[in-house]
């Protein structure tokens, strides 16, 4: 035991001194911080998109412009809401909080429940200027000025030689070099690239689809129907969907008018809503309301699965490289004159396990430091969620499955390491195991959605997947039979794997030359067992 | 006499069809310096590994310091393997201390001992360097020190001299003498005969897994009869019948420096024969000598004599 601890301690100290360890410890919080910090800034950093509008019908240009203005106002409102939540006086950290007395609170409540309605309210009240005036008395002292985001979609005039009356395909042909970024357009003397062309043909009204007559989306000759939206960027769909909504809403208003329906009445009807309460039968009476933290708690196991996975990947590196270092340096022989292979293996398992735990603890500590130092609405929400997490039953699950998972896989990887002389050899042996390890990650979100479904239950009984799958299911109160049964199978398998790995380790550690074939491995196990 | 430090009885190790070590019997008294000699691939390392219970023999028994397995007495054994390696990132003193603590020493004592040894064997300035900054030879010295830091009763050194320059070979020889003077038993393997000749009280010669010799250095030398080289133009037939002369052969050489009419003869004589008596006989019987050489067989000659053929064959395999 003393020797095992000595080996573990040396292993730990050596690992902790490596650059890789510190990279691992520091990189995760840094990446986390960057993702958190930069993603909120990134939205405003999206480049300005220039679009060209050619409305041959003469009916929808206004609708398109409205759509784009609404899109911008929507962003302004979202930013303003965030600004309000960050800078409200006597904010009690509730992400969305209703104060019925104030119009501002009404707006925020609307925003939380029905963004479209809130946006209408926002626009009809005069937008940002009004909101700023209204919010002023409620801001905390020393609140920074609100910086409205820049408009993201800016109109560009078509080049002078484009004939607005030409056939649509001719116009597209003429503008194709711009759309393909081969040529640039002039906007206020600046050469910029064209993001999209919105072309509304003169006969666009013929293509309006009414419920009675659903036809194909394409005309018999295969040409596009309706409004033509041309762009080389297929991923940013904000503009196209905003335009589609806006034009449809314009057409519908026209239809209402044609059928003699009061547009205002329709809008009021559309804004009528009935709240939906999400309730959890597992909670105490009176507190069944599903909060954001509850939802998070349901998804949190996935975070733990990731944590187990990442930590395991890190440990695997140490297990393999340290064993192979000892083998290729022939230190192993001196060690074996002093300790038994079993002690050596356990010492390694322990030392590298400690390294992994240290890393996780370092991550958790830096995470806490981060949310203390960097307080925004999101992080205060995380604090609440963390409180829920830490007081939940998930932590013991995590500790148990983490340890079992580590012991199980570490045993296998140590055996692999003992059979190989170079990392290259080890890598080819590791491939199948890596393929196995990918499975719980791939199935993770399915299992989180259906934690007690067939897939989840079957995978729980496969020991290689048990730690991941059961951790994934932990928040969904899996049947007690599953919890206990799979744990027993897992622990027994882990013990068996460690025992077998010990055999392979003992044989493999003094081997030189190529890694053994399967049949040799089998002989090896039998030889030492006898 | 107390129990031997090491005793092997009919120890055999096979790898599939290949017999690496075949029925080796040895007994090594406590406090002696014992040499394992043999050509490459003779089974020296395999034997040493079996002594340490890193490998299990297929047959036979091994008694180490009175125990049936080295594992039981591992803290009383020091081992330097043939292929040397150290943790590259560790400090020199720390690695010596680490191996000593693995052998049961307390951390503090191990550290003190590490510094003591480094100072004694000329590595004091490197105590705080990392192992990877050392030259190969220095690294090897560090490894030797790490195998003896816990004052083991039995020290097993596999090829300790390989890779060392002549000065450091001297240092290592001194170290082995120090251990011996301290009452510690030392077993080392080598194929450099001079070291064995200078250091060993007894030696074992194995080839192809078979013991071909086990005894003192003098006994080994006696295996090859003493040789006397004569150069004369006279008839030497009377010498053939002398007591103690085993054989007389003409030593044919293409040497023009040989005086005209003279011939060279090789006489092999018994161990206890006094060369003086042969010289005296030559005078008395009127054989006039132009040369009389008496050479003691070296361990090298013994080695080549005993294993030369196999060793050469082995190289071509």
Short mmCIF file of N, CA and C in Angstrom, two decimals, chain B residues 35-179:
data_model
loop_
_atom_site.label_atom_id
_atom_site.label_comp_id
_atom_site.label_asym_id
_atom_site.label_seq_id
_atom_site.Cartn_x
_atom_site.Cartn_y
_atom_site.Cartn_z
N UNK B 35 30.66 -12.78 -10.95
CA UNK B 35 30.50 -12.32 -12.33
C UNK B 35 29.69 -13.28 -13.15
N UNK B 36 28.79 -12.73 -13.95
CA UNK B 36 28.03 -13.52 -14.92
C UNK B 36 28.63 -13.22 -16.27
N UNK B 37 29.27 -14.22 -16.87
CA UNK B 37 29.88 -13.98 -18.17
C UNK B 37 29.19 -14.84 -19.23
N UNK B 38 29.27 -14.38 -20.43
CA UNK B 38 28.68 -15.14 -21.52
C UNK B 38 28.48 -14.26 -22.73
N UNK B 39 28.44 -14.86 -23.90
CA UNK B 39 28.25 -14.06 -25.11
C UNK B 39 26.85 -13.46 -25.15
N UNK B 40 26.62 -12.60 -26.13
CA UNK B 40 25.29 -12.00 -26.28
C UNK B 40 24.26 -13.11 -26.47
N UNK B 41 23.13 -12.94 -25.81
CA UNK B 41 22.05 -13.92 -25.99
C UNK B 41 22.27 -15.22 -25.26
N UNK B 42 23.23 -15.23 -24.31
CA UNK B 42 23.54 -16.48 -23.62
C UNK B 42 22.50 -16.83 -22.58
N UNK B 43 21.72 -15.81 -22.13
CA UNK B 43 20.74 -16.07 -21.08
C UNK B 43 21.07 -15.38 -19.78
N UNK B 44 22.03 -14.46 -19.81
CA UNK B 44 22.42 -13.77 -18.57
C UNK B 44 21.26 -12.92 -18.03
N UNK B 45 20.70 -12.07 -18.91
CA UNK B 45 19.64 -11.17 -18.47
C UNK B 45 18.41 -11.94 -18.02
N UNK B 46 18.08 -13.00 -18.77
CA UNK B 46 16.94 -13.82 -18.38
C UNK B 46 17.15 -14.41 -16.99
N UNK B 47 18.38 -14.90 -16.74
CA UNK B 47 18.67 -15.47 -15.42
C UNK B 47 18.51 -14.41 -14.33
N UNK B 48 19.07 -13.22 -14.59
CA UNK B 48 18.98 -12.16 -13.59
C UNK B 48 17.52 -11.78 -13.34
N UNK B 49 16.72 -11.71 -14.42
CA UNK B 49 15.30 -11.37 -14.25
C UNK B 49 14.58 -12.44 -13.45
N UNK B 50 14.97 -13.68 -13.64
CA UNK B 50 14.33 -14.73 -12.85
C UNK B 50 14.73 -14.62 -11.39
N UNK B 51 15.99 -14.26 -11.15
CA UNK B 51 16.44 -14.10 -9.76
C UNK B 51 15.57 -13.03 -9.08
N UNK B 52 15.23 -11.99 -9.84
CA UNK B 52 14.45 -10.89 -9.28
C UNK B 52 12.95 -11.16 -9.28
N UNK B 53 12.58 -12.34 -9.82
CA UNK B 53 11.16 -12.71 -9.91
C UNK B 53 10.37 -11.77 -10.81
N UNK B 54 11.09 -11.13 -11.75
CA UNK B 54 10.37 -10.38 -12.78
C UNK B 54 9.86 -11.39 -13.79
N UNK B 55 10.64 -12.41 -14.03
CA UNK B 55 10.21 -13.55 -14.84
C UNK B 55 10.12 -14.75 -13.92
N UNK B 56 9.22 -15.64 -14.23
CA UNK B 56 9.11 -16.88 -13.45
C UNK B 56 9.82 -18.00 -14.20
N UNK B 57 10.67 -18.78 -13.51
CA UNK B 57 11.29 -19.92 -14.19
C UNK B 57 10.24 -20.99 -14.49
N UNK B 58 10.46 -21.73 -15.58
CA UNK B 58 9.53 -22.82 -15.88
C UNK B 58 9.81 -24.02 -14.99
N UNK B 59 11.08 -24.17 -14.63
CA UNK B 59 11.43 -25.26 -13.71
C UNK B 59 12.51 -24.76 -12.75
N UNK B 60 12.66 -25.48 -11.65
CA UNK B 60 13.75 -25.18 -10.72
C UNK B 60 13.36 -24.19 -9.64
N UNK B 61 14.24 -24.09 -8.65
CA UNK B 61 13.98 -23.21 -7.52
C UNK B 61 15.04 -22.12 -7.43
N UNK B 62 14.60 -20.99 -6.88
CA UNK B 62 15.52 -19.89 -6.65
C UNK B 62 15.36 -19.45 -5.20
N UNK B 63 16.48 -19.40 -4.49
CA UNK B 63 16.46 -18.90 -3.12
C UNK B 63 17.25 -17.61 -3.08
N UNK B 64 16.60 -16.53 -2.72
CA UNK B 64 17.30 -15.24 -2.67
C UNK B 64 17.27 -14.75 -1.22
N UNK B 65 18.43 -14.54 -0.67
CA UNK B 65 18.56 -14.07 0.72
C UNK B 65 17.66 -14.89 1.65
N UNK B 66 17.61 -16.19 1.38
CA UNK B 66 16.84 -17.08 2.24
C UNK B 66 15.37 -17.16 1.92
N UNK B 67 14.90 -16.34 0.96
CA UNK B 67 13.48 -16.36 0.62
C UNK B 67 13.30 -17.07 -0.72
N UNK B 68 12.07 -17.57 -0.94
CA UNK B 68 11.85 -18.31 -2.18
C UNK B 68 11.50 -17.39 -3.35
N UNK B 69 11.28 -16.12 -3.04
CA UNK B 69 11.03 -15.17 -4.13
C UNK B 69 11.65 -13.82 -3.77
N UNK B 70 12.22 -13.18 -4.76
CA UNK B 70 12.86 -11.89 -4.53
C UNK B 70 11.84 -10.85 -4.05
N UNK B 71 10.57 -11.09 -4.37
CA UNK B 71 9.54 -10.11 -3.99
C UNK B 71 9.48 -9.96 -2.47
N UNK B 72 9.66 -11.12 -1.79
CA UNK B 72 9.57 -11.07 -0.33
C UNK B 72 10.72 -10.27 0.30
N UNK B 73 11.85 -10.23 -0.40
CA UNK B 73 13.02 -9.55 0.18
C UNK B 73 13.45 -8.39 -0.72
N UNK B 74 12.48 -7.86 -1.46
CA UNK B 74 12.86 -6.90 -2.51
C UNK B 74 13.52 -5.64 -1.96
N UNK B 75 13.21 -5.30 -0.71
CA UNK B 75 13.83 -4.10 -0.15
C UNK B 75 15.30 -4.30 0.19
N UNK B 76 15.74 -5.58 0.16
CA UNK B 76 17.14 -5.87 0.47
C UNK B 76 17.94 -6.13 -0.79
N UNK B 77 17.31 -5.89 -1.94
CA UNK B 77 17.98 -6.14 -3.22
C UNK B 77 18.06 -4.83 -4.00
N UNK B 78 19.19 -4.62 -4.68
CA UNK B 78 19.29 -3.49 -5.61
C UNK B 78 19.52 -4.02 -7.00
N UNK B 79 18.90 -3.39 -8.00
CA UNK B 79 18.97 -3.95 -9.35
C UNK B 79 19.22 -2.85 -10.37
N UNK B 80 20.20 -3.09 -11.21
CA UNK B 80 20.43 -2.21 -12.35
C UNK B 80 20.19 -3.04 -13.61
N UNK B 81 19.12 -2.73 -14.36
CA UNK B 81 18.84 -3.56 -15.53
C UNK B 81 19.80 -3.27 -16.68
N UNK B 82 19.77 -4.15 -17.66
CA UNK B 82 20.69 -4.02 -18.78
C UNK B 82 20.39 -2.75 -19.59
N UNK B 83 19.10 -2.58 -19.88
CA UNK B 83 18.75 -1.38 -20.64
C UNK B 83 18.40 -0.28 -19.65
N UNK B 84 19.18 0.77 -19.68
CA UNK B 84 19.04 1.79 -18.65
C UNK B 84 18.03 2.83 -19.05
N UNK B 85 17.28 3.29 -18.10
CA UNK B 85 16.33 4.35 -18.35
C UNK B 85 15.95 5.02 -17.07
N UNK B 86 15.70 6.30 -17.15
CA UNK B 86 15.28 7.07 -15.97
C UNK B 86 14.15 7.98 -16.41
N UNK B 87 13.40 8.48 -15.45
CA UNK B 87 12.38 9.47 -15.79
C UNK B 87 13.09 10.74 -16.21
N UNK B 88 12.83 11.17 -17.43
CA UNK B 88 13.63 12.27 -17.98
C UNK B 88 13.41 13.59 -17.26
N UNK B 89 12.22 13.81 -16.77
CA UNK B 89 11.90 15.14 -16.23
C UNK B 89 12.30 15.30 -14.76
N UNK B 90 12.66 14.19 -14.12
CA UNK B 90 12.92 14.30 -12.68
C UNK B 90 14.32 14.84 -12.42
N UNK B 91 14.48 15.41 -11.22
CA UNK B 91 15.80 15.88 -10.82
C UNK B 91 16.65 14.68 -10.39
N UNK B 92 17.96 14.85 -10.54
CA UNK B 92 18.87 13.73 -10.28
C UNK B 92 18.73 13.21 -8.85
N UNK B 93 18.75 14.12 -7.89
CA UNK B 93 18.66 13.65 -6.49
C UNK B 93 17.32 13.00 -6.24
N UNK B 94 16.26 13.56 -6.89
CA UNK B 94 14.90 13.08 -6.61
C UNK B 94 14.70 11.66 -7.11
N UNK B 95 15.35 11.35 -8.23
CA UNK B 95 15.11 10.01 -8.77
C UNK B 95 15.83 8.97 -7.92
N UNK B 96 17.02 9.33 -7.43
CA UNK B 96 17.72 8.39 -6.53
C UNK B 96 16.90 8.19 -5.26
N UNK B 97 16.41 9.31 -4.75
CA UNK B 97 15.62 9.24 -3.51
C UNK B 97 14.32 8.48 -3.74
N UNK B 98 13.72 8.67 -4.93
CA UNK B 98 12.44 8.00 -5.21
C UNK B 98 12.61 6.48 -5.18
N UNK B 99 13.65 5.99 -5.88
CA UNK B 99 13.84 4.55 -5.89
C UNK B 99 14.18 4.03 -4.50
N UNK B 100 14.90 4.84 -3.72
CA UNK B 100 15.20 4.41 -2.35
C UNK B 100 13.94 4.34 -1.50
N UNK B 101 13.03 5.31 -1.70
CA UNK B 101 11.79 5.26 -0.90
C UNK B 101 10.93 4.08 -1.31
N UNK B 102 10.98 3.75 -2.61
CA UNK B 102 10.23 2.55 -3.04
C UNK B 102 10.76 1.32 -2.33
N UNK B 103 12.03 1.37 -1.93
CA UNK B 103 12.63 0.24 -1.23
C UNK B 103 12.49 0.38 0.28
N UNK B 104 11.66 1.27 0.71
CA UNK B 104 11.34 1.32 2.13
C UNK B 104 12.03 2.39 2.94
N UNK B 105 12.91 3.17 2.31
CA UNK B 105 13.57 4.24 3.07
C UNK B 105 12.60 5.39 3.30
N UNK B 106 12.82 6.12 4.39
CA UNK B 106 11.98 7.30 4.60
C UNK B 106 12.44 8.39 3.64
N UNK B 107 11.54 9.32 3.35
CA UNK B 107 11.85 10.36 2.38
C UNK B 107 13.09 11.16 2.77
N UNK B 108 13.17 11.49 4.04
CA UNK B 108 14.29 12.34 4.47
C UNK B 108 15.62 11.61 4.36
N UNK B 109 15.60 10.36 4.83
CA UNK B 109 16.83 9.57 4.76
C UNK B 109 17.24 9.36 3.31
N UNK B 110 16.25 9.11 2.48
CA UNK B 110 16.54 8.85 1.06
C UNK B 110 17.18 10.08 0.42
N UNK B 111 16.66 11.25 0.77
CA UNK B 111 17.21 12.47 0.19
C UNK B 111 18.66 12.68 0.66
N UNK B 112 18.88 12.50 1.96
CA UNK B 112 20.25 12.65 2.49
C UNK B 112 21.20 11.69 1.81
N UNK B 113 20.72 10.43 1.66
CA UNK B 113 21.57 9.41 1.08
C UNK B 113 21.89 9.73 -0.38
N UNK B 114 20.88 10.26 -1.08
CA UNK B 114 21.09 10.62 -2.48
C UNK B 114 22.20 11.65 -2.61
N UNK B 115 22.15 12.69 -1.78
CA UNK B 115 23.18 13.73 -1.85
C UNK B 115 24.55 13.17 -1.48
N UNK B 116 24.55 12.29 -0.47
CA UNK B 116 25.80 11.68 -0.03
C UNK B 116 26.47 10.90 -1.17
N UNK B 117 25.67 10.08 -1.83
CA UNK B 117 26.21 9.26 -2.92
C UNK B 117 26.68 10.12 -4.08
N UNK B 118 25.88 11.15 -4.41
CA UNK B 118 26.24 12.01 -5.54
C UNK B 118 27.57 12.70 -5.26
N UNK B 119 27.77 13.08 -4.01
CA UNK B 119 29.02 13.75 -3.66
C UNK B 119 30.17 12.75 -3.74
N UNK B 120 29.93 11.57 -3.22
CA UNK B 120 31.00 10.58 -3.15
C UNK B 120 31.47 10.15 -4.54
N UNK B 121 30.53 10.06 -5.50
CA UNK B 121 30.92 9.57 -6.81
C UNK B 121 30.94 10.68 -7.87
N UNK B 122 31.19 11.91 -7.43
CA UNK B 122 31.53 12.98 -8.36
C UNK B 122 30.38 13.57 -9.16
N UNK B 123 29.16 13.48 -8.64
CA UNK B 123 28.04 14.04 -9.39
C UNK B 123 27.32 15.14 -8.61
N UNK B 124 28.00 15.65 -7.60
CA UNK B 124 27.35 16.60 -6.70
C UNK B 124 26.78 17.80 -7.46
N UNK B 125 27.52 18.27 -8.45
CA UNK B 125 27.09 19.48 -9.17
C UNK B 125 25.82 19.26 -9.99
N UNK B 126 25.50 18.00 -10.21
CA UNK B 126 24.33 17.73 -11.06
C UNK B 126 23.09 17.37 -10.25
N UNK B 127 23.22 17.42 -8.92
CA UNK B 127 22.13 16.95 -8.07
C UNK B 127 20.80 17.58 -8.43
N UNK B 128 20.81 18.87 -8.78
CA UNK B 128 19.55 19.55 -9.06
C UNK B 128 19.24 19.71 -10.55
N UNK B 129 20.07 19.05 -11.38
CA UNK B 129 19.75 19.08 -12.81
C UNK B 129 18.67 18.06 -13.09
N UNK B 130 18.00 18.23 -14.21
CA UNK B 130 17.03 17.21 -14.57
C UNK B 130 17.77 16.11 -15.33
N UNK B 131 17.21 14.91 -15.25
CA UNK B 131 17.90 13.75 -15.80
C UNK B 131 18.18 13.91 -17.28
N UNK B 132 17.25 14.56 -18.01
CA UNK B 132 17.43 14.65 -19.46
C UNK B 132 18.64 15.50 -19.86
N UNK B 133 19.15 16.32 -18.91
CA UNK B 133 20.30 17.14 -19.25
C UNK B 133 21.62 16.39 -19.07
N UNK B 134 21.55 15.18 -18.53
CA UNK B 134 22.78 14.42 -18.30
C UNK B 134 23.24 13.72 -19.57
N UNK B 135 24.56 13.45 -19.65
CA UNK B 135 25.06 12.62 -20.74
C UNK B 135 24.67 11.18 -20.43
N UNK B 136 24.82 10.32 -21.44
CA UNK B 136 24.41 8.93 -21.27
C UNK B 136 25.19 8.27 -20.13
N UNK B 137 26.49 8.52 -20.11
CA UNK B 137 27.32 7.89 -19.09
C UNK B 137 26.95 8.36 -17.69
N UNK B 138 26.70 9.67 -17.57
CA UNK B 138 26.33 10.20 -16.25
C UNK B 138 24.99 9.63 -15.82
N UNK B 139 24.07 9.55 -16.80
CA UNK B 139 22.77 8.98 -16.49
C UNK B 139 22.91 7.57 -15.95
N UNK B 140 23.86 6.84 -16.54
CA UNK B 140 24.07 5.47 -16.10
C UNK B 140 24.62 5.42 -14.68
N UNK B 141 25.51 6.35 -14.39
CA UNK B 141 26.04 6.40 -13.01
C UNK B 141 24.91 6.70 -12.03
N UNK B 142 24.06 7.65 -12.42
CA UNK B 142 22.93 7.98 -11.55
C UNK B 142 22.07 6.74 -11.32
N UNK B 143 21.90 5.97 -12.38
CA UNK B 143 21.07 4.79 -12.21
C UNK B 143 21.73 3.75 -11.31
N UNK B 144 23.03 3.62 -11.44
CA UNK B 144 23.73 2.71 -10.54
C UNK B 144 23.52 3.17 -9.10
N UNK B 145 23.68 4.48 -8.87
CA UNK B 145 23.51 5.00 -7.51
C UNK B 145 22.09 4.76 -7.02
N UNK B 146 21.11 4.92 -7.92
CA UNK B 146 19.74 4.74 -7.47
C UNK B 146 19.45 3.27 -7.14
N UNK B 147 20.28 2.37 -7.67
CA UNK B 147 20.03 0.96 -7.35
C UNK B 147 20.70 0.53 -6.05
N UNK B 148 21.60 1.37 -5.53
CA UNK B 148 22.28 0.96 -4.29
C UNK B 148 22.00 1.91 -3.12
N UNK B 149 21.16 2.93 -3.36
CA UNK B 149 20.97 3.96 -2.34
C UNK B 149 20.38 3.41 -1.05
N UNK B 150 19.64 2.32 -1.15
CA UNK B 150 18.99 1.80 0.07
C UNK B 150 19.85 0.75 0.76
N UNK B 151 21.18 0.73 0.45
CA UNK B 151 22.11 -0.21 1.06
C UNK B 151 21.62 -1.65 1.01
N UNK B 152 21.41 -2.17 -0.20
CA UNK B 152 20.88 -3.54 -0.31
C UNK B 152 21.95 -4.57 0.05
N UNK B 153 21.48 -5.71 0.56
CA UNK B 153 22.43 -6.78 0.88
C UNK B 153 22.92 -7.45 -0.38
N UNK B 154 22.03 -7.48 -1.39
CA UNK B 154 22.39 -8.12 -2.66
C UNK B 154 22.21 -7.08 -3.77
N UNK B 155 23.30 -6.84 -4.50
CA UNK B 155 23.24 -5.88 -5.60
C UNK B 155 23.41 -6.64 -6.91
N UNK B 156 22.47 -6.47 -7.82
CA UNK B 156 22.54 -7.16 -9.10
C UNK B 156 22.68 -6.11 -10.19
N UNK B 157 23.81 -6.15 -10.90
CA UNK B 157 24.08 -5.14 -11.92
C UNK B 157 24.20 -5.84 -13.27
N UNK B 158 23.31 -5.50 -14.17
CA UNK B 158 23.33 -6.13 -15.50
C UNK B 158 24.08 -5.20 -16.45
N UNK B 159 25.23 -5.66 -16.91
CA UNK B 159 26.09 -4.89 -17.81
C UNK B 159 26.35 -3.47 -17.29
N UNK B 160 26.90 -3.34 -16.09
CA UNK B 160 27.05 -2.00 -15.53
C UNK B 160 28.12 -1.17 -16.23
N UNK B 161 29.05 -1.83 -16.93
CA UNK B 161 30.18 -1.08 -17.50
C UNK B 161 29.91 -0.58 -18.91
N UNK B 162 28.91 -1.14 -19.56
CA UNK B 162 28.71 -0.78 -20.97
C UNK B 162 28.33 0.70 -21.05
N UNK B 163 28.97 1.37 -21.98
CA UNK B 163 28.64 2.78 -22.21
C UNK B 163 29.40 3.75 -21.32
N UNK B 164 30.29 3.25 -20.46
CA UNK B 164 31.06 4.15 -19.60
C UNK B 164 32.47 4.34 -20.16
N UNK B 165 33.00 5.55 -19.99
CA UNK B 165 34.37 5.77 -20.44
C UNK B 165 35.33 5.14 -19.43
N UNK B 166 36.61 4.96 -19.79
CA UNK B 166 37.55 4.26 -18.90
C UNK B 166 37.61 4.85 -17.50
N UNK B 167 37.54 6.19 -17.39
CA UNK B 167 37.62 6.81 -16.07
C UNK B 167 36.42 6.40 -15.22
N UNK B 168 35.24 6.46 -15.82
CA UNK B 168 34.05 6.11 -15.06
C UNK B 168 33.95 4.61 -14.80
N UNK B 169 34.57 3.82 -15.71
CA UNK B 169 34.64 2.39 -15.42
C UNK B 169 35.45 2.16 -14.15
N UNK B 170 36.52 2.94 -13.99
CA UNK B 170 37.33 2.88 -12.76
C UNK B 170 36.46 3.21 -11.55
N UNK B 171 35.70 4.30 -11.70
CA UNK B 171 34.84 4.74 -10.58
C UNK B 171 33.88 3.63 -10.20
N UNK B 172 33.31 3.00 -11.23
CA UNK B 172 32.33 1.95 -10.96
C UNK B 172 33.00 0.73 -10.32
N UNK B 173 34.21 0.42 -10.80
CA UNK B 173 34.93 -0.70 -10.16
C UNK B 173 35.16 -0.40 -8.69
N UNK B 174 35.53 0.84 -8.40
CA UNK B 174 35.75 1.22 -7.01
C UNK B 174 34.47 1.08 -6.21
N UNK B 175 33.37 1.49 -6.85
CA UNK B 175 32.07 1.40 -6.18
C UNK B 175 31.75 -0.05 -5.82
N UNK B 176 32.04 -0.95 -6.76
CA UNK B 176 31.77 -2.37 -6.49
C UNK B 176 32.67 -2.87 -5.36
N UNK B 177 33.93 -2.43 -5.37
CA UNK B 177 34.84 -2.83 -4.28
C UNK B 177 34.34 -2.28 -2.93
N UNK B 178 33.82 -1.03 -2.96
CA UNK B 178 33.28 -0.43 -1.72
C UNK B 178 32.13 -1.28 -1.19
N UNK B 179 31.26 -1.68 -2.10
CA UNK B 179 30.11 -2.49 -1.69
C UNK B 179 30.59 -3.79 -1.07
#
